[in-house]
XYZ file of C-alpha atoms in Angstrom:
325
model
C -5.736 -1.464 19.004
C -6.260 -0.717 15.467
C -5.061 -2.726 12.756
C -1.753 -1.977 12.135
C -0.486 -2.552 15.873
C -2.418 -5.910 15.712
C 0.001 -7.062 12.848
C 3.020 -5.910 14.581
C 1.874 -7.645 17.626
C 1.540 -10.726 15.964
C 4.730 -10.598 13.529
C 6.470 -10.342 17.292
C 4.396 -13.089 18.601
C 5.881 -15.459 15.952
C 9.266 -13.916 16.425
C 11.538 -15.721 18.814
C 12.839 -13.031 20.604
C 9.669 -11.352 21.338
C 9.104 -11.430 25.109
C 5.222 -11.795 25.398
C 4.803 -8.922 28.510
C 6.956 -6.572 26.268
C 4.798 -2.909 26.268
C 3.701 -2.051 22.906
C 5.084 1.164 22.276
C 8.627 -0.525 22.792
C 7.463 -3.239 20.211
C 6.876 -0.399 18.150
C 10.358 1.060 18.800
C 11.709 -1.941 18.100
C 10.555 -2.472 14.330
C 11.396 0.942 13.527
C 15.050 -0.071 14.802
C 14.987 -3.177 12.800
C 13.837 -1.493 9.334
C 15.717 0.267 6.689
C 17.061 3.520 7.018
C 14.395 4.734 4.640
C 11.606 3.795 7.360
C 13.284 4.996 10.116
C 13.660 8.645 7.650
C 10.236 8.022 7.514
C 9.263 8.213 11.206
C 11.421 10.737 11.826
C 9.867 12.969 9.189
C 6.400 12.175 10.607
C 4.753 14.808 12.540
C 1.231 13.567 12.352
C 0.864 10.501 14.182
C 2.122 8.621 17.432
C 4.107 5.953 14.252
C 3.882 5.406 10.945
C 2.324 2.423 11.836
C -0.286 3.670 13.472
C -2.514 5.953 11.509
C -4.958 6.644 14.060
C -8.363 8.181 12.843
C -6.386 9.100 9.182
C -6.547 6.742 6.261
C -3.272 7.623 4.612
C -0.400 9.437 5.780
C 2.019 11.068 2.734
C 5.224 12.580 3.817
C 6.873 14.343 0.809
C 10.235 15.458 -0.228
C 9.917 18.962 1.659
C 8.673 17.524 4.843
C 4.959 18.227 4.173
C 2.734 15.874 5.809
C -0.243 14.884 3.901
C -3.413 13.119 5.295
C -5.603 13.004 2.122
C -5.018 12.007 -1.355
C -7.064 15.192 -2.434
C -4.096 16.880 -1.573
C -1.322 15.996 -3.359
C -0.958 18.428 -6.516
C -0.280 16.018 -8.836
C 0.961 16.626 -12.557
C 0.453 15.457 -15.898
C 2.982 14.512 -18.656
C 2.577 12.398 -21.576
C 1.185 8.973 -19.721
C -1.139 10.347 -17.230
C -0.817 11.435 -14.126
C 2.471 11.786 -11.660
C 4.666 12.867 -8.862
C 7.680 13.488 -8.157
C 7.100 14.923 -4.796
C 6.299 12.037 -2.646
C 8.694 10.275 -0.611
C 6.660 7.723 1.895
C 3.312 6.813 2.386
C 1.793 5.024 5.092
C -1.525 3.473 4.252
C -4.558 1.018 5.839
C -5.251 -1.079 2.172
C -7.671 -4.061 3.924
C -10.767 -2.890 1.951
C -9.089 -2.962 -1.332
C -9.828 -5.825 -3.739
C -8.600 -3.946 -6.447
C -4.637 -2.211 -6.093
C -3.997 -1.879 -9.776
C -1.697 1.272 -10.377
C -2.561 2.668 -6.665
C 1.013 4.280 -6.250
C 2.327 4.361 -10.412
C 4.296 6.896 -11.441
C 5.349 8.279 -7.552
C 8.428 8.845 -9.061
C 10.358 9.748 -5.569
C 8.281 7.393 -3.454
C 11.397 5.453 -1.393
C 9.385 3.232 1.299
C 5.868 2.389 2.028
C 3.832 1.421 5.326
C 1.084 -0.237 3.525
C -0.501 -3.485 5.994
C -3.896 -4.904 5.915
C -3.754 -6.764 2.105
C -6.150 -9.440 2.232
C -7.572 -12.712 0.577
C -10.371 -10.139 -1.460
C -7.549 -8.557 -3.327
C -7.767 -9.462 -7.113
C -5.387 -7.098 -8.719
C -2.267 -5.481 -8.236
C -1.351 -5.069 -11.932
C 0.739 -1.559 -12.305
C 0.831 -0.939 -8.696
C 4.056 0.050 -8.181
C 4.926 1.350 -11.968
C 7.553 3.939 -12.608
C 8.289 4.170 -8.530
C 11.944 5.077 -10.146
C 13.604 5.364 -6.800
C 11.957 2.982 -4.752
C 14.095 0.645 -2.610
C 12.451 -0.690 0.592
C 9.107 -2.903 -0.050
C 10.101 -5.330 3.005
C 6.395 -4.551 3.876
C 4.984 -6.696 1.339
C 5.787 -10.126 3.219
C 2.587 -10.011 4.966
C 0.148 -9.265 2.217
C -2.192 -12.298 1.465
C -2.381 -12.759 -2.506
C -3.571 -15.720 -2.259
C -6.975 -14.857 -5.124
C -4.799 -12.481 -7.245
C -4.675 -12.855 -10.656
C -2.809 -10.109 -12.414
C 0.237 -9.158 -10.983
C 1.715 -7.605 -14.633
C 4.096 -4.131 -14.376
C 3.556 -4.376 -10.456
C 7.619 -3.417 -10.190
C 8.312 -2.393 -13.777
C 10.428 0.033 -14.048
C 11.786 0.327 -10.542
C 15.061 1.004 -11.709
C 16.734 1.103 -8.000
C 14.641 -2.488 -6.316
C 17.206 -4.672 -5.385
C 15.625 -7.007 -2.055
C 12.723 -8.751 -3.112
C 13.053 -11.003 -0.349
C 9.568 -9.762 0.993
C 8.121 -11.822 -1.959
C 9.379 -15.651 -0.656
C 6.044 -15.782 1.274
C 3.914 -15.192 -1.137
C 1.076 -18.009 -2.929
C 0.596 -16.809 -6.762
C -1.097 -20.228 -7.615
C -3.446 -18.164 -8.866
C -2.118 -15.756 -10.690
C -2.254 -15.619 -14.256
C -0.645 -12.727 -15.532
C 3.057 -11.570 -14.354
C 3.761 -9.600 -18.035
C 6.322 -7.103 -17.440
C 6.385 -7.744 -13.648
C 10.279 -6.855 -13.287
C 10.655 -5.100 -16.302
C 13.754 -2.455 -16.450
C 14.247 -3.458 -12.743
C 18.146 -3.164 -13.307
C 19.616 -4.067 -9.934
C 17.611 -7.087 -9.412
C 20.451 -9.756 -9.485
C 18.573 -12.891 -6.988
C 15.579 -14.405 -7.930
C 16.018 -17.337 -4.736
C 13.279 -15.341 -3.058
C 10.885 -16.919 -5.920
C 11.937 -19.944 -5.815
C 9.279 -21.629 -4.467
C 6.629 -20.046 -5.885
C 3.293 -21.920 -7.418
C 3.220 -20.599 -10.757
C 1.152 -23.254 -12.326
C -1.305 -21.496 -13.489
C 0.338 -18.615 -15.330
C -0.471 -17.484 -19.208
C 1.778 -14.508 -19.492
C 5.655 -14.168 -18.620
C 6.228 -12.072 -21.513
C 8.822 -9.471 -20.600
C 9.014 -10.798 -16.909
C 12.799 -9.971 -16.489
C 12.917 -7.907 -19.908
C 16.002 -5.804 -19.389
C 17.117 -6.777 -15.995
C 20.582 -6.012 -17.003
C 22.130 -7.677 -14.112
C 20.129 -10.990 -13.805
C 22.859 -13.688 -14.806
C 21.400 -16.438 -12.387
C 18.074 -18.568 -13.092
C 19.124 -21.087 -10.861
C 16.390 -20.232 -8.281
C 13.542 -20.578 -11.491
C 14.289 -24.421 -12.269
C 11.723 -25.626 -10.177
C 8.926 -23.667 -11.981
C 6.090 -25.406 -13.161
C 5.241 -23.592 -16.500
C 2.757 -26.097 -18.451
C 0.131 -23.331 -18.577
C 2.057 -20.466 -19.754
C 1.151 -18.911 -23.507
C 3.582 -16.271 -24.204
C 7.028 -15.698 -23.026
C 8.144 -13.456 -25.485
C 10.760 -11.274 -24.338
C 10.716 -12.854 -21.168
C 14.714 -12.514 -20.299
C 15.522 -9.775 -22.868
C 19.141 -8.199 -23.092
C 20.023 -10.100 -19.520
C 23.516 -11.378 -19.082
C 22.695 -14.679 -19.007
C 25.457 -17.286 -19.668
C 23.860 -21.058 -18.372
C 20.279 -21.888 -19.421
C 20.845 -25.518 -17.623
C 17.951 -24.225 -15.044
C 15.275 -23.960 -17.941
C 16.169 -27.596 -19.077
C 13.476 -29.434 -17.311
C 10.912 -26.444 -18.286
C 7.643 -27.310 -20.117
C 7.138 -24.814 -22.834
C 4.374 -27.225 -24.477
C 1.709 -24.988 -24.658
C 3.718 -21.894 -25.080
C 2.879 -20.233 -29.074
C 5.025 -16.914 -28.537
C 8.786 -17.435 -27.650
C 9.975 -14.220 -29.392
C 12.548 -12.183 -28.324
C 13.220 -14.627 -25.522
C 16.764 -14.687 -25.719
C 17.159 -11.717 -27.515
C 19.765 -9.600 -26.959
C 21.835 -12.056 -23.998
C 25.407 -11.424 -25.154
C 27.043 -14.063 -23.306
C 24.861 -16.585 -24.330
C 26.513 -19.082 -26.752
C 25.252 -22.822 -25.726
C 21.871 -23.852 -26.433
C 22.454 -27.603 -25.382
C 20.079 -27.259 -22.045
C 17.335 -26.702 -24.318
C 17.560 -29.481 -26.827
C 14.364 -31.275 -24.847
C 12.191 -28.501 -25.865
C 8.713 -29.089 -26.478
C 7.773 -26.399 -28.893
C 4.857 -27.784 -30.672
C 2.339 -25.143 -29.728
C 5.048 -22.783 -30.735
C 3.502 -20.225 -33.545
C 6.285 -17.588 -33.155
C 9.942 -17.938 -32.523
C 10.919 -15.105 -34.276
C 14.479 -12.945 -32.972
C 14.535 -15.715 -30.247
C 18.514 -15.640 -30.443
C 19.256 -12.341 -31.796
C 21.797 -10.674 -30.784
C 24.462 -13.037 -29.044
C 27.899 -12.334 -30.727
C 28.943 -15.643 -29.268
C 26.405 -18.414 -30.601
C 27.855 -20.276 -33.145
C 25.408 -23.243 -33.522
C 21.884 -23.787 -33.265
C 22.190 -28.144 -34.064
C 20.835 -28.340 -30.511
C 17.756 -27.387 -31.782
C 17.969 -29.562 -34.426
C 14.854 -31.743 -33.185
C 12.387 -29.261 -32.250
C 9.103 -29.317 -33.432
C 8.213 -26.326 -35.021
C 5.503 -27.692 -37.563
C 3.239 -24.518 -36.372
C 5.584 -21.898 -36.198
C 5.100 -18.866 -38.502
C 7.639 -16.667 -37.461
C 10.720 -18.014 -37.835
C 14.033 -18.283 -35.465
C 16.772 -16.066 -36.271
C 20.275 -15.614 -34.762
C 22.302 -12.757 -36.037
C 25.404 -15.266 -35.995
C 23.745 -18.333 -36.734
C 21.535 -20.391 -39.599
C 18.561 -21.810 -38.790
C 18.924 -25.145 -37.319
């Protein structure tokens, strides 16, 4: 039984309505019943294997858009433009990843790619910066809830620019205490709209939120974020850029102490116009606040800041309604 089956076995085994003398190729029929209709495309377009979960003697199966199945990297024809390499011809991959420690930018740029098989992610993984950059289309990473990233430490541009990712549900699971670098993690991700899956996560020992949730231009709730523990972090500039925001009262217990780059933070949140949840503010380490409330039509006063701390800033606050508190 290779790998994959063993997980499925054991994601049934903690499942209540697995019955224990069940035969494993109905276990098997079962997921594929349960997942999204991109994974059950997926099997249906496979015409190498027994399942897309079971890879047999290959290590990687790629289905693309024409039906081609593909057991080799080597032989995807991939293309060039301006950034590197790319694809737009890939639709699903199934992949073994347990000997990876390093993931960084493994599927960036698969322009097409809709759903992934990819098991086995284990407590050596280190990176998985970039990893699923430009995937413009992709929808379906429900995969991802079984991935130990436990010893990661830079998960930055892993979804940016997934313009279609909506469910990140498949992230509640996950431990980041460790991570330290989530810069442009959801960037341009325009449907993402709940953030409760990461509500509980450990992100104590962050550095870098800068451009987290830049242009996630239908995140208006940061309820599920109040919780965060943010002593460490450095930068969060651009961190909630051009989002609809319209109550900061989650951030109010935040500690920004030992944040020095708050730029852009704010800018560009139209329907932001009260600043009173941040009048607690610790922004002594603060070295640039510049364009921090550009760009709301509807902020009218800034005397909520009227007791910050900014003996170290160099770049200054500016609000294209508003003086300078």
């Amino acid at each position: 039984m290779n790998f994959y089956w063993k997980t499925l076995v054991q994601i049934f085994k903690d499942s209540n309505s697995l019955v224990l003398n069940t035969p494993i190729n109905k276990i098997i029929i079962n997921v594929i019943d349960m997942a999204s209709g991109f994974l059950k495309q997926f099997e249906k377009m496979n015409t190498t294997t027994k399942s897309i979960y079971d890879l047999e003697d290959f290590e990687v199966l790629i289905i693309l858009k024409d039906g081609t199945n593909l057991t080799s990297w080597e032989d995807v024809e991939w293309k060039e433009d301006n950034y590197g390499r790319c694809d737009d011809t890939i639709l699903y991959i199934s992949e073994d990843l347990s000997d990876f420690r390093d993931l960084s930018e493994r599927y960036k740029k698969l322009e097409y790619l809709k759903a992934f098989v990819a098991c086995g992610v284990s407590d050596k993984l280190r990176d998985l910066s970039g990893m699923f950059e430009n995937c413009e289309s992709l929808v379906d990473i429900s995969g991802l809830d079984t991935w130990d990233v436990s010893n990661v430490e830079n998960m930055s541009c892993m979804f940016k620019e997934c313009y279609k990712l909506e469910n990140i549900n498949s992230l509640a699971s996950w431990d980041v205490s460790n991570v330290k670098y989530m810069t442009d993690m959801f960037y341009r991700c325009y449907r993402l709209t709940d953030l409760s899956p990461l509500k509980d996560w450990n992100v104590s020992n962050l550095k870098s939120m800068e451009g987290m949730f830049y242009l996630c231009s239908h995140l208006s709730d940061l309820s599920p974020l109040s919780g965060w523990d943010v002593a460490s972090v450095e930068t969060m500039e651009g961190l909630f850029y051009s989002c609809p925001l319209e109550d900061l009262s989650p951030l109010k217990d935040w500690d920004v102490s030992n944040a020095k780059n708050m730029c852009m933070m704010f800018c560009d949140c139209p329907d932001l116009h009260d600043l009173t949840p941040l009048t607690d503010w610790d922004l002594s380490n603060a070295e640039d606040i510049g364009h921090m409330f550009w760009g709301l039509p509807f902020l009218t006063d800034l005397s909520p800041l009227k007791d910050w701390d900014v003996s170290n800033v160099k770049k200054w606050i500016a609000s294209s309604t508003a003086a300078p508190a």
